[in-house]
Structure formats: structure tokens, C-alpha cells
Short mmCIF file of C-alpha atoms in Angstrom, two decimals:
data_model
loop_
_atom_site.label_atom_id
_atom_site.label_comp_id
_atom_site.label_asym_id
_atom_site.label_seq_id
_atom_site.Cartn_x
_atom_site.Cartn_y
_atom_site.Cartn_z
CA MET P 23 -0.06 0.38 0.34
CA THR P 24 1.32 3.41 -0.66
CA THR P 25 1.16 6.03 2.19
CA LYS P 26 0.17 8.44 0.08
CA HIS P 27 -4.07 9.25 -0.28
CA ASN P 28 -5.55 9.41 -3.89
CA HIS P 29 -9.27 10.14 -4.04
CA ILE P 30 -10.98 9.11 -7.92
CA SER P 31 -14.71 10.41 -7.92
CA ILE P 32 -17.03 9.92 -11.23
CA SER P 33 -20.41 12.26 -11.25
CA TYR P 34 -23.08 10.75 -13.58
CA CYS P 35 -26.26 11.76 -15.20
CA THR P 36 -28.81 9.24 -13.63
CA GLN P 37 -31.38 10.72 -16.65
CA CYS P 38 -29.10 9.25 -18.47
CA ARG P 39 -28.79 6.24 -16.63
CA TRP P 40 -24.75 6.71 -17.07
CA LEU P 41 -25.10 4.61 -13.65
CA LEU P 42 -23.67 1.36 -15.13
CA ARG P 43 -21.17 2.72 -17.16
CA ALA P 44 -19.62 5.19 -14.24
CA SER P 45 -19.38 1.70 -12.47
CA TRP P 46 -18.03 -0.07 -15.52
CA MET P 47 -15.59 2.65 -14.82
CA ALA P 48 -14.61 2.98 -11.43
CA GLN P 49 -14.11 -0.80 -11.51
CA GLU P 50 -11.76 -1.04 -14.11
CA LEU P 51 -10.11 1.79 -12.66
CA LEU P 52 -10.17 -0.07 -8.93
CA THR P 53 -9.32 -3.39 -10.48
CA THR P 54 -6.11 -1.35 -12.36
CA PHE P 55 -5.04 0.19 -9.47
CA ASP P 56 -5.71 -1.46 -6.07
CA ASP P 57 -2.61 -0.26 -4.45
CA GLU P 58 -2.44 3.47 -5.16
CA ILE P 59 -6.46 4.17 -5.13
CA THR P 60 -7.77 5.48 -2.07
CA SER P 61 -11.16 5.91 -2.02
CA LEU P 62 -13.48 6.13 -5.34
CA THR P 63 -16.75 7.86 -5.10
CA LEU P 64 -19.30 7.90 -7.61
CA ILE P 65 -21.94 10.80 -7.50
CA PRO P 66 -25.41 11.16 -8.47
CA ALA P 67 -25.76 14.13 -10.56
CA THR P 68 -28.24 15.22 -13.85
CA GLY P 69 -28.08 17.48 -16.98
CA GLY P 70 -25.65 15.72 -19.29
CA LEU P 71 -23.12 15.45 -16.55
CA PHE P 72 -20.01 13.29 -16.62
CA GLU P 73 -16.67 13.65 -15.01
CA VAL P 74 -14.24 12.43 -13.70
CA ARG P 75 -11.54 13.46 -10.94
CA ALA P 76 -8.08 12.73 -9.55
CA ASN P 77 -7.23 14.65 -6.35
CA ASP P 78 -10.05 17.45 -7.40
CA GLU P 79 -8.57 17.97 -10.25
CA LEU P 80 -10.99 17.14 -13.60
CA LEU P 81 -9.63 14.80 -15.40
CA TRP P 82 -12.57 14.52 -18.19
CA SER P 83 -15.54 16.64 -18.59
CA ARG P 84 -18.52 15.00 -21.12
CA LYS P 85 -19.50 17.86 -22.11
CA GLU P 86 -15.96 19.50 -22.54
CA GLN P 87 -14.26 16.55 -24.44
CA GLY P 88 -18.32 16.09 -26.23
CA ARG P 89 -17.45 12.29 -26.00
CA PHE P 90 -16.80 9.53 -23.27
CA PRO P 91 -13.57 8.34 -22.94
CA GLU P 92 -12.21 5.59 -24.20
CA ILE P 93 -11.72 3.34 -20.54
CA THR P 94 -7.60 2.72 -22.02
CA GLU P 95 -7.34 6.48 -22.23
CA LEU P 96 -9.24 7.56 -18.92
CA LYS P 97 -6.47 4.53 -16.87
CA GLN P 98 -3.68 6.80 -19.01
CA LEU P 99 -4.94 9.64 -17.28
CA VAL P 100 -5.41 9.11 -14.08
CA ARG P 101 -1.77 7.02 -14.40
CA ASP P 102 -0.56 10.80 -14.83
CA ILE P 103 -2.16 12.06 -11.46
CA ILE P 104 -1.75 9.11 -8.98
CA ALA P 105 0.85 6.16 -10.50
CA PRO P 106 3.00 8.60 -13.29
CA ASP P 107 5.97 6.45 -13.16
CA ARG P 108 4.28 3.65 -14.10
CA SER P 109 3.17 1.62 -16.80
CA LEU P 110 0.49 0.62 -18.11
CA GLY P 111 1.54 -2.77 -19.56
CA HIS P 112 -0.02 -3.25 -23.56
CA SER P 113 -2.16 -1.11 -23.52
CA ASP P 114 0.44 2.01 -22.73
CA LYS P 115 0.01 3.42 -25.80
CA LYS P 116 -1.02 6.80 -27.26
CA PRO P 117 -4.39 6.37 -27.99
CA SER P 118 -5.29 4.20 -31.70
CA SER P 119 -8.63 4.72 -34.08
CA ASP P 120 -8.68 1.03 -33.36
CA ASN P 121 -10.23 1.91 -29.60
CA GLN P 122 -7.98 -1.83 -28.54
CA SER P 123 -8.09 -1.64 -24.72
CA MET F 23 -33.31 15.72 -5.19
CA THR F 24 -33.19 16.12 -1.19
CA THR F 25 -31.34 18.53 0.33
CA LYS F 26 -30.31 16.79 3.28
CA HIS F 27 -26.70 15.31 2.49
CA ASN F 28 -25.97 11.19 2.73
CA HIS F 29 -23.52 9.80 2.26
CA ILE F 30 -22.52 5.98 2.07
CA SER F 31 -19.21 3.87 1.99
CA ILE F 32 -18.54 -0.14 1.02
CA SER F 33 -14.88 -0.18 2.84
CA TYR F 34 -13.85 -4.32 1.20
CA CYS F 35 -10.92 -6.29 1.09
CA THR F 36 -9.00 -6.58 -1.90
CA GLN F 37 -7.32 -9.56 -1.02
CA CYS F 38 -10.55 -11.33 -0.77
CA ARG F 39 -11.42 -9.73 -3.82
CA TRP F 40 -14.60 -8.48 -2.85
CA LEU F 41 -14.35 -5.47 -5.19
CA LEU F 42 -17.37 -6.76 -7.75
CA ARG F 43 -19.33 -8.00 -4.96
CA ALA F 44 -18.91 -3.92 -3.20
CA SER F 45 -19.98 -2.73 -6.62
CA TRP F 46 -22.68 -4.86 -7.06
CA MET F 47 -24.01 -3.23 -3.62
CA ALA F 48 -23.02 0.03 -4.58
CA GLN F 49 -25.57 -0.51 -7.97
CA GLU F 50 -28.08 -1.17 -5.94
CA LEU F 51 -28.08 1.09 -3.40
CA LEU F 52 -27.31 4.22 -5.68
CA THR F 53 -30.51 2.78 -7.89
CA THR F 54 -32.87 2.34 -5.15
CA PHE F 55 -31.81 5.49 -3.29
CA ASP F 56 -30.76 7.76 -6.64
CA ASP F 57 -32.51 10.42 -4.96
CA GLU F 58 -31.29 9.88 -1.42
CA ILE F 59 -27.75 9.10 -1.96
CA THR F 60 -25.31 12.19 -2.30
CA SER F 61 -22.19 10.09 -2.84
CA LEU F 62 -20.98 6.30 -2.63
CA THR F 63 -17.61 5.17 -1.79
CA LEU F 64 -15.90 2.42 -2.29
CA ILE F 65 -12.90 2.00 0.01
CA PRO F 66 -10.28 -0.42 -1.06
CA ALA F 67 -8.88 -2.41 2.56
CA THR F 68 -7.65 -5.38 3.57
CA GLY F 69 -7.32 -8.19 5.60
CA GLY F 70 -10.83 -9.48 5.24
CA LEU F 71 -12.94 -6.14 6.48
CA PHE F 72 -16.18 -5.51 4.27
CA GLU F 73 -17.76 -2.37 6.33
CA VAL F 74 -20.93 -0.29 4.67
CA ARG F 75 -21.33 2.60 6.34
CA ALA F 76 -24.09 5.27 5.80
CA ASN F 77 -23.09 8.85 7.13
CA ASP F 78 -20.42 6.99 9.10
CA GLU F 79 -22.37 5.53 10.92
CA LEU F 80 -21.76 1.39 10.11
CA LEU F 81 -24.47 -0.52 8.97
CA TRP F 82 -22.89 -3.74 8.71
CA SER F 83 -19.40 -4.96 9.31
CA ARG F 84 -18.60 -8.51 8.13
CA LYS F 85 -16.54 -9.54 11.11
CA GLU F 86 -19.30 -8.79 13.26
CA GLN F 87 -21.73 -10.30 11.82
CA GLY F 88 -19.91 -13.36 10.53
CA ARG F 89 -21.60 -13.17 7.30
CA PHE F 90 -22.28 -10.99 4.46
CA PRO F 91 -26.37 -9.02 3.98
CA GLU F 92 -28.58 -9.59 1.90
CA ILE F 93 -29.13 -6.99 -0.15
CA THR F 94 -32.75 -6.72 0.64
CA GLU F 95 -31.72 -6.20 4.48
CA LEU F 96 -28.81 -4.08 3.88
CA LYS F 97 -31.42 -1.95 1.70
CA GLN F 98 -33.16 -1.73 5.36
CA LEU F 99 -30.93 -0.75 6.82
CA VAL F 100 -29.45 2.20 4.61
CA ARG F 101 -33.58 3.17 4.09
CA ASP F 102 -33.40 3.84 8.28
CA ILE F 103 -30.89 5.97 8.18
CA ILE F 104 -31.35 8.04 4.57
CA ALA F 105 -34.99 7.28 4.18
CA PRO F 106 -36.86 6.01 7.46
CA ASP F 107 -40.22 7.30 5.68
CA ARG F 108 -39.67 5.39 2.60
CA SER F 109 -40.96 1.94 1.20
CA LEU F 110 -38.99 0.11 -0.28
CA GLY F 111 -41.78 -2.03 -1.58
CA HIS F 112 -42.39 -5.66 -2.05
CA SER F 113 -38.85 -6.77 -0.83
CA ASP F 114 -39.71 -4.39 2.84
CA LYS F 115 -40.29 -7.33 5.10
CA LYS F 116 -38.05 -9.07 7.56
CA PRO F 117 -35.65 -11.21 6.34
CA SER F 118 -37.05 -14.70 6.03
CA SER F 119 -35.31 -17.35 4.81
CA ASP F 120 -36.08 -18.11 1.98
CA ASN F 121 -33.54 -15.31 1.32
CA GLN F 122 -36.00 -13.25 -1.65
CA SER F 123 -34.44 -10.31 -2.55
#
């Protein structure tokens, strides 16, 4: 276990029924960063909101980016904040057009 | 939306691989109490820990109770804290031996 506290949050629009998507991404992050994440909070919201934060830094906003993140790019963004020296293995590359995860 | 803030947390042992169980219960609670829960936090832990809290009140401890909660009884415990006047419908009864949820 690391001594640094890392907190992730995922805000999702309940009207859009994005709970399943949010909790899937939560499980992906908690599985990949099982040694780094101290806690991960799911936050019901409204109005088409889908935002991911790491240590209060906004990593993804669906309204700003105009789409959901690929799970690989979300992991890279989270990694850059909470475990910058860590490799994510075979998926750790620049996002490509084939959407491999 | 209610104005009162209700926070749920689920601490789970990663060594025991209880993430799937914890996130399933998280989704159940967020679906049932979509209007009452402000946030729900998943907390990786170790040593066989499985604890659920509502507004910092310990609702369930696997070590104390010696088992996991049925999802219906967990919802009743959460309801008693965050929405005491609310009925949970057909599942809102005393736990019976047939484990219906």
C-alpha cells in the first residue's frame, strides 16, 4: 500500500442512466490501481454530466470533450496523476483509431 | 432531489476479491436510493474487511455479523438512516429464510 492518499470521483447523470457506465469505469480503475487508489466516489448528478476527477483535478468532462473517454485513455489520465512512473502494460500507448482496450 | 446530504461508503478487502460484490451492492443502493444518496464511496481495504456506512454510521461489518448482508436487509438498514419514511415495496419485510431479494 502507498502512503499517499489518492481519491477518484465519477459524477454521472442519473437521467441519462449512466450508473452502469460509471460503475464499470470505477471497477476498471479500482482493479488497475488497486494499490494506489485510496477511495473512489460515485456521485449521482443530472443534466448530462459525466466527470472524472483524481485528487480533485478534473480529468474528464463529457461536456468539454464531447464524448466519453476510452477506458485506456482514462486510465492513462488517472495514472499521470496518481502513479506517474507506472506503466500500464500493453494498453499503455497513445490512443489509436482502433479503440483497443 | 433532497437537500440533505447522504453519504454511503463500502470498504472491502481486495485480497478477498470483494470488489465485484462491493460494486454490485453500490449499484443496488444507487439505483434504489437514486434521489437520496449524494455520494457513494468504494474503499479498498485488506484483512477480510467488509463494512458499510451511511453518514458515517456503521451499518454492517462482516467481522461483527459473521456474514455478508442480504441486499434487502442492507437496503432496509440504509433506508432507516437516509429515508426512514420510505417503503421499499414488496421486498420491504423482515428477512425470511428463503433469502428472497
